[in-house]
GROMACS .gro file of C-alpha atoms in nm:
model
  251
    1MET     CA    1   1.500   3.084  -0.666
    2PRO     CA    2   1.151   3.200  -0.720
    3GLY     CA    3   0.879   3.054  -0.509
    4GLY     CA    4   0.511   3.030  -0.507
    5ARG     CA    5   0.262   2.886  -0.767
    6LEU     CA    6   0.393   2.851  -1.129
    7THR     CA    7   0.251   3.130  -1.347
    8GLN     CA    8   0.080   3.063  -1.669
    9PRO     CA    9   0.375   3.179  -1.890
   10GLU     CA   10   0.603   2.915  -1.692
   11ARG     CA   11   0.348   2.642  -1.767
   12GLN     CA   12   0.359   2.747  -2.129
   13GLN     CA   13   0.752   2.733  -2.127
   14ILE     CA   14   0.709   2.371  -1.965
   15ALA     CA   15   0.491   2.238  -2.261
   16LEU     CA   16   0.744   2.392  -2.519
   17GLY     CA   17   1.023   2.224  -2.328
   18LEU     CA   18   0.859   1.888  -2.340
   19ALA     CA   19   0.769   1.919  -2.711
   20ASP     CA   20   1.154   1.961  -2.753
   21GLY     CA   21   1.219   1.687  -2.570
   22LEU     CA   22   1.366   1.828  -2.290
   23ALA     CA   23   1.446   1.663  -1.932
   24TYR     CA   24   1.286   1.802  -1.630
   25ALA     CA   25   1.592   1.927  -1.507
   26GLU     CA   26   1.655   2.133  -1.802
   27ILE     CA   27   1.312   2.284  -1.807
   28ALA     CA   28   1.360   2.347  -1.420
   29ARG     CA   29   1.695   2.531  -1.503
   30SER     CA   30   1.552   2.757  -1.758
   31LEU     CA   31   1.265   2.864  -1.496
   32ASP     CA   32   1.516   2.888  -1.189
   33ARG     CA   33   1.263   2.633  -1.033
   34PRO     CA   34   1.354   2.298  -0.829
   35THR     CA   35   1.315   1.973  -1.072
   36SER     CA   36   1.082   1.865  -0.804
   37THR     CA   37   0.816   2.140  -0.892
   38ILE     CA   38   0.854   2.059  -1.244
   39THR     CA   39   0.818   1.687  -1.203
   40ARG     CA   40   0.495   1.732  -1.000
   41GLU     CA   41   0.367   1.972  -1.212
   42VAL     CA   42   0.365   1.755  -1.529
   43MET     CA   43   0.279   1.420  -1.359
   44ARG     CA   44  -0.033   1.611  -1.160
   45ASN     CA   45  -0.149   1.729  -1.536
   46GLY     CA   46  -0.151   1.445  -1.775
   47GLY     CA   47   0.219   1.303  -1.774
   48PRO     CA   48   0.509   1.398  -2.044
   49THR     CA   49   0.298   1.320  -2.356
   50ALA     CA   50  -0.022   1.497  -2.250
   51TYR     CA   51   0.035   1.800  -2.062
   52ARG     CA   52  -0.103   2.106  -2.185
   53ALA     CA   53  -0.064   2.445  -2.019
   54ASP     CA   54  -0.389   2.605  -2.025
   55LEU     CA   55  -0.566   2.266  -1.904
   56ALA     CA   56  -0.294   2.249  -1.619
   57HIS     CA   57  -0.354   2.621  -1.529
   58ARG     CA   58  -0.722   2.569  -1.513
   59ALA     CA   59  -0.690   2.256  -1.283
   60THR     CA   60  -0.452   2.398  -1.077
   61GLU     CA   61  -0.675   2.696  -0.989
   62HIS     CA   62  -0.978   2.473  -0.962
   63ARG     CA   63  -0.786   2.254  -0.696
   64ALA     CA   64  -0.687   2.581  -0.517
   65ARG     CA   65  -1.073   2.699  -0.512
   66ARG     CA   66  -1.140   2.348  -0.348
   67ARG     CA   67  -0.907   2.344  -0.090
   68ARG     CA   68  -1.031   2.698  -0.006
   69GLN     CA   69  -1.397   2.570   0.005
   70THR     CA   70  -1.323   2.267   0.202
   71ALA     CA   71  -1.299   2.287   0.583
   72PRO     CA   72  -0.937   2.202   0.676
   73ARG     CA   73  -0.909   1.871   0.815
   74ASP     CA   74  -0.817   1.769   1.188
   75PRO     CA   75  -0.412   1.786   1.215
   76THR     CA   76  -0.412   1.517   1.446
   77THR     CA   77  -0.578   1.282   1.178
   78HIS     CA   78  -0.269   1.215   0.970
   79PRO     CA   79   0.048   1.300   1.191
   80GLN     CA   80   0.376   1.347   1.002
   81ALA     CA   81   0.661   1.169   1.131
   82TYR     CA   82   1.036   1.298   1.106
   83GLY     CA   83   0.938   1.629   1.068
   84ARG     CA   84   0.792   1.602   0.713
   85ASP     CA   85   0.627   1.873   0.548
   86ALA     CA   86   0.252   1.755   0.533
   87GLU     CA   87   0.158   1.962   0.238
   88ALA     CA   88   0.477   1.805   0.025
   89VAL     CA   89   0.381   1.471   0.131
   90ARG     CA   90   0.017   1.515   0.006
   91GLU     CA   91   0.155   1.663  -0.320
   92PHE     CA   92   0.416   1.351  -0.361
   93GLU     CA   93   0.121   1.111  -0.299
   94GLU     CA   94  -0.088   1.267  -0.593
   95VAL     CA   95   0.203   1.226  -0.822
   96PHE     CA   96   0.290   0.883  -0.717
   97THR     CA   97  -0.085   0.802  -0.767
   98THR     CA   98  -0.060   0.949  -1.108
   99VAL     CA   99   0.219   0.745  -1.213
  100LEU     CA  100   0.072   0.433  -1.104
  101ILE     CA  101  -0.261   0.518  -1.292
  102GLN     CA  102  -0.056   0.605  -1.613
  103SER     CA  103   0.119   0.244  -1.572
  104GLY     CA  104  -0.242   0.087  -1.639
  105MET     CA  105  -0.370   0.057  -1.276
  106PRO     CA  106  -0.741   0.167  -1.234
  107LYS     CA  107  -0.763   0.488  -1.031
  108MET     CA  108  -0.885   0.358  -0.699
  109MET     CA  109  -0.668   0.076  -0.693
  110GLY     CA  110  -0.377   0.304  -0.779
  111ARG     CA  111  -0.489   0.566  -0.484
  112VAL     CA  112  -0.479   0.256  -0.225
  113LEU     CA  113  -0.155   0.115  -0.319
  114ALA     CA  114   0.017   0.484  -0.301
  115CYS     CA  115  -0.145   0.523   0.057
  116LEU     CA  116  -0.018   0.192   0.159
  117THR     CA  117   0.317   0.243   0.004
  118LEU     CA  118   0.390   0.589   0.154
  119THR     CA  119   0.277   0.477   0.508
  120ASP     CA  120   0.591   0.396   0.726
  121ALA     CA  121   0.428   0.077   0.873
  122GLY     CA  122   0.331  -0.042   0.535
  123SER     CA  123  -0.005  -0.153   0.635
  124LEU     CA  124  -0.326   0.004   0.698
  125THR     CA  125  -0.702  -0.109   0.807
  126ALA     CA  126  -0.976  -0.098   0.606
  127SER     CA  127  -1.119   0.229   0.838
  128GLU     CA  128  -0.778   0.395   0.825
  129LEU     CA  129  -0.793   0.389   0.451
  130VAL     CA  130  -1.144   0.543   0.451
  131GLN     CA  131  -1.043   0.783   0.663
  132ARG     CA  132  -0.704   0.887   0.468
  133LEU     CA  133  -0.871   0.874   0.110
  134GLN     CA  134  -1.242   0.984   0.198
  135VAL     CA  135  -1.406   0.730  -0.002
  136SER     CA  136  -1.647   0.462   0.072
  137PRO     CA  137  -1.598   0.115   0.256
  138ALA     CA  138  -1.704  -0.036  -0.051
  139SER     CA  139  -1.456   0.140  -0.265
  140ILE     CA  140  -1.189   0.011  -0.052
  141SER     CA  141  -1.292  -0.327  -0.062
  142LYS     CA  142  -1.315  -0.342  -0.425
  143ALA     CA  143  -0.961  -0.177  -0.458
  144ILE     CA  144  -0.816  -0.446  -0.194
  145ALA     CA  145  -0.986  -0.751  -0.383
  146TYR     CA  146  -0.808  -0.625  -0.707
  147LEU     CA  147  -0.474  -0.541  -0.546
  148GLU     CA  148  -0.476  -0.872  -0.364
  149SER     CA  149  -0.538  -1.040  -0.711
  150GLN     CA  150  -0.249  -0.910  -0.861
  151GLY     CA  151  -0.013  -1.007  -0.549
  152LEU     CA  152   0.021  -0.646  -0.449
  153VAL     CA  153  -0.115  -0.661  -0.122
  154ARG     CA  154  -0.172  -0.924   0.133
  155ARG     CA  155  -0.422  -0.944   0.425
  156GLU     CA  156  -0.336  -1.012   0.799
  157ARG     CA  157  -0.462  -0.966   1.150
  158ASP     CA  158  -0.305  -0.735   1.436
  159GLU     CA  159  -0.298  -0.802   1.786
  160ARG     CA  160  -0.647  -0.655   1.806
  161ARG     CA  161  -0.757  -0.898   1.555
  162ARG     CA  162  -0.845  -0.629   1.294
  163GLU     CA  163  -0.765  -0.693   0.955
  164ARG     CA  164  -0.487  -0.523   0.814
  165TYR     CA  165  -0.369  -0.476   0.428
  166VAL     CA  166  -0.006  -0.492   0.385
  167VAL     CA  167   0.230  -0.403   0.107
  168ASP     CA  168   0.554  -0.633   0.156
  169ASP     CA  169   0.902  -0.544   0.044
  170ASP     CA  170   0.893  -0.792  -0.234
  171VAL     CA  171   0.577  -0.667  -0.400
  172TRP     CA  172   0.777  -0.452  -0.657
  173TYR     CA  173   0.990  -0.784  -0.743
  174GLU     CA  174   0.688  -0.979  -0.785
  175SER     CA  175   0.556  -0.721  -0.995
  176MET     CA  176   0.882  -0.710  -1.240
  177MET     CA  177   0.883  -1.101  -1.237
  178ALA     CA  178   0.497  -1.115  -1.351
  179SER     CA  179   0.578  -0.860  -1.616
  180ALA     CA  180   0.874  -1.083  -1.743
  181ARG     CA  181   0.665  -1.384  -1.750
  182ALA     CA  182   0.376  -1.214  -1.920
  183THR     CA  183   0.659  -1.099  -2.182
  184ALA     CA  184   0.787  -1.431  -2.200
  185HIS     CA  185   0.455  -1.584  -2.304
  186LEU     CA  186   0.421  -1.298  -2.575
  187VAL     CA  187   0.754  -1.479  -2.710
  188GLU     CA  188   0.580  -1.811  -2.701
  189ILE     CA  189   0.296  -1.716  -2.920
  190ALA     CA  190   0.486  -1.512  -3.147
  191ARG     CA  191   0.711  -1.818  -3.242
  192GLN     CA  192   0.382  -2.006  -3.271
  193GLY     CA  193   0.285  -1.772  -3.539
  194VAL     CA  194   0.607  -1.786  -3.734
  195GLY     CA  195   0.536  -2.137  -3.796
  196ILE     CA  196   0.183  -2.107  -3.907
  197LEU     CA  197   0.250  -1.823  -4.141
  198GLY     CA  198   0.579  -1.961  -4.286
  199PRO     CA  199   0.958  -1.842  -4.205
  200PRO     CA  200   0.997  -1.677  -4.532
  201THR     CA  201   0.716  -1.449  -4.544
  202PRO     CA  202   0.728  -1.088  -4.443
  203ALA     CA  203   0.434  -1.115  -4.151
  204ALA     CA  204   0.630  -1.419  -4.004
  205THR     CA  205   0.979  -1.218  -4.006
  206ARG     CA  206   0.788  -0.949  -3.827
  207LEU     CA  207   0.676  -1.200  -3.556
  208GLU     CA  208   1.020  -1.346  -3.526
  209ASN     CA  209   1.195  -0.997  -3.482
  210ILE     CA  210   0.903  -0.943  -3.214
  211ALA     CA  211   0.989  -1.266  -3.032
  212ARG     CA  212   1.364  -1.197  -3.013
  213PHE     CA  213   1.315  -0.837  -2.884
  214ALA     CA  214   1.063  -0.961  -2.641
  215ASP     CA  215   1.256  -1.231  -2.537
  216PHE     CA  216   1.566  -1.038  -2.462
  217VAL     CA  217   1.345  -0.781  -2.280
  218SER     CA  218   1.188  -1.065  -2.078
  219GLU     CA  219   1.526  -1.217  -1.974
  220SER     CA  220   1.665  -0.882  -1.891
  221ILE     CA  221   1.394  -0.785  -1.659
  222ALA     CA  222   1.408  -1.107  -1.484
  223ARG     CA  223   1.771  -1.103  -1.444
  224ALA     CA  224   1.798  -0.750  -1.328
  225ALA     CA  225   1.505  -0.819  -1.074
  226ASN     CA  226   1.673  -1.095  -0.949
  227GLN     CA  227   2.015  -0.914  -0.900
  228ALA     CA  228   1.870  -0.626  -0.753
  229ARG     CA  229   1.598  -0.806  -0.520
  230ASP     CA  230   1.786  -0.724  -0.187
  231ILE     CA  231   1.785  -0.343  -0.259
  232LEU     CA  232   1.415  -0.394  -0.150
  233HIS     CA  233   1.524  -0.521   0.183
  234THR     CA  234   1.736  -0.210   0.274
  235LYS     CA  235   1.666  -0.090   0.608
  236PRO     CA  236   1.711   0.250   0.765
  237GLU     CA  237   1.949   0.330   0.986
  238THR     CA  238   1.888   0.575   1.279
  239PRO     CA  239   2.152   0.789   1.402
  240PRO     CA  240   2.151   0.966   1.728
  241ASP     CA  241   1.955   1.281   1.587
  242GLY     CA  242   1.659   1.035   1.512
  243THR     CA  243   1.653   1.097   1.141
  244ALA     CA  244   1.635   0.771   0.942
  245LYS     CA  245   1.958   0.695   0.667
  246PRO     CA  246   1.893   0.367   0.445
  247ARG     CA  247   2.150   0.082   0.484
  248ALA     CA  248   2.163  -0.266   0.336
  249ASP     CA  249   2.024  -0.543   0.529
  250ARG     CA  250   2.293  -0.793   0.550
  251GLY     CA  251   2.104  -1.015   0.772
   0.00000   0.00000   0.00000
């Protein structure tokens, strides 16, 4: 399996594969690359619908130059537990952040949420976020206020009375339920429109179809979220070798 950075011809092949509707795994096999490499490449450079080989190649070269010009950070600043590869973790954090942004979250809010989510403790102080993300305290404050308003983080005081920002296990459940409620509201409004426009008309029929579709989706999201909620509370098992393996929390 070849290593090293992707070449421009490989990026062009990725773009062609995406245009043909191929899955990441299929593209990876054609290039003899890991699927994770293709996934990171696409998500860091616009996602599957906006990926452009030439732009991705230039962006990668720019990031490489910027890293060479920037003094390396103190390796003790962000210690990696469980023998993790620090560079792989950093790259994945970029990919995860990009996915959050593409889902509609503002950039800084996405960076903060990704940083908190990928921290084993699930919580950080403002100063720790400033240090990790290399941004101003004001940027962190604004991002936390937004995330808190969306129910994605909460504040608590630790034993030293420092304010910490926490992502709870139920964050993603609450996010799905909020999406279901918003979709249910669309159903209600669409059906109001049916009555106003008159059931036999094309516009009213269109609205009724929208309402039926959204109603099914909303109920499906809520049902699936409730059925799967316990998954979010799975705890890691720690065998004698010290590596963590997930287990269902039956408590």
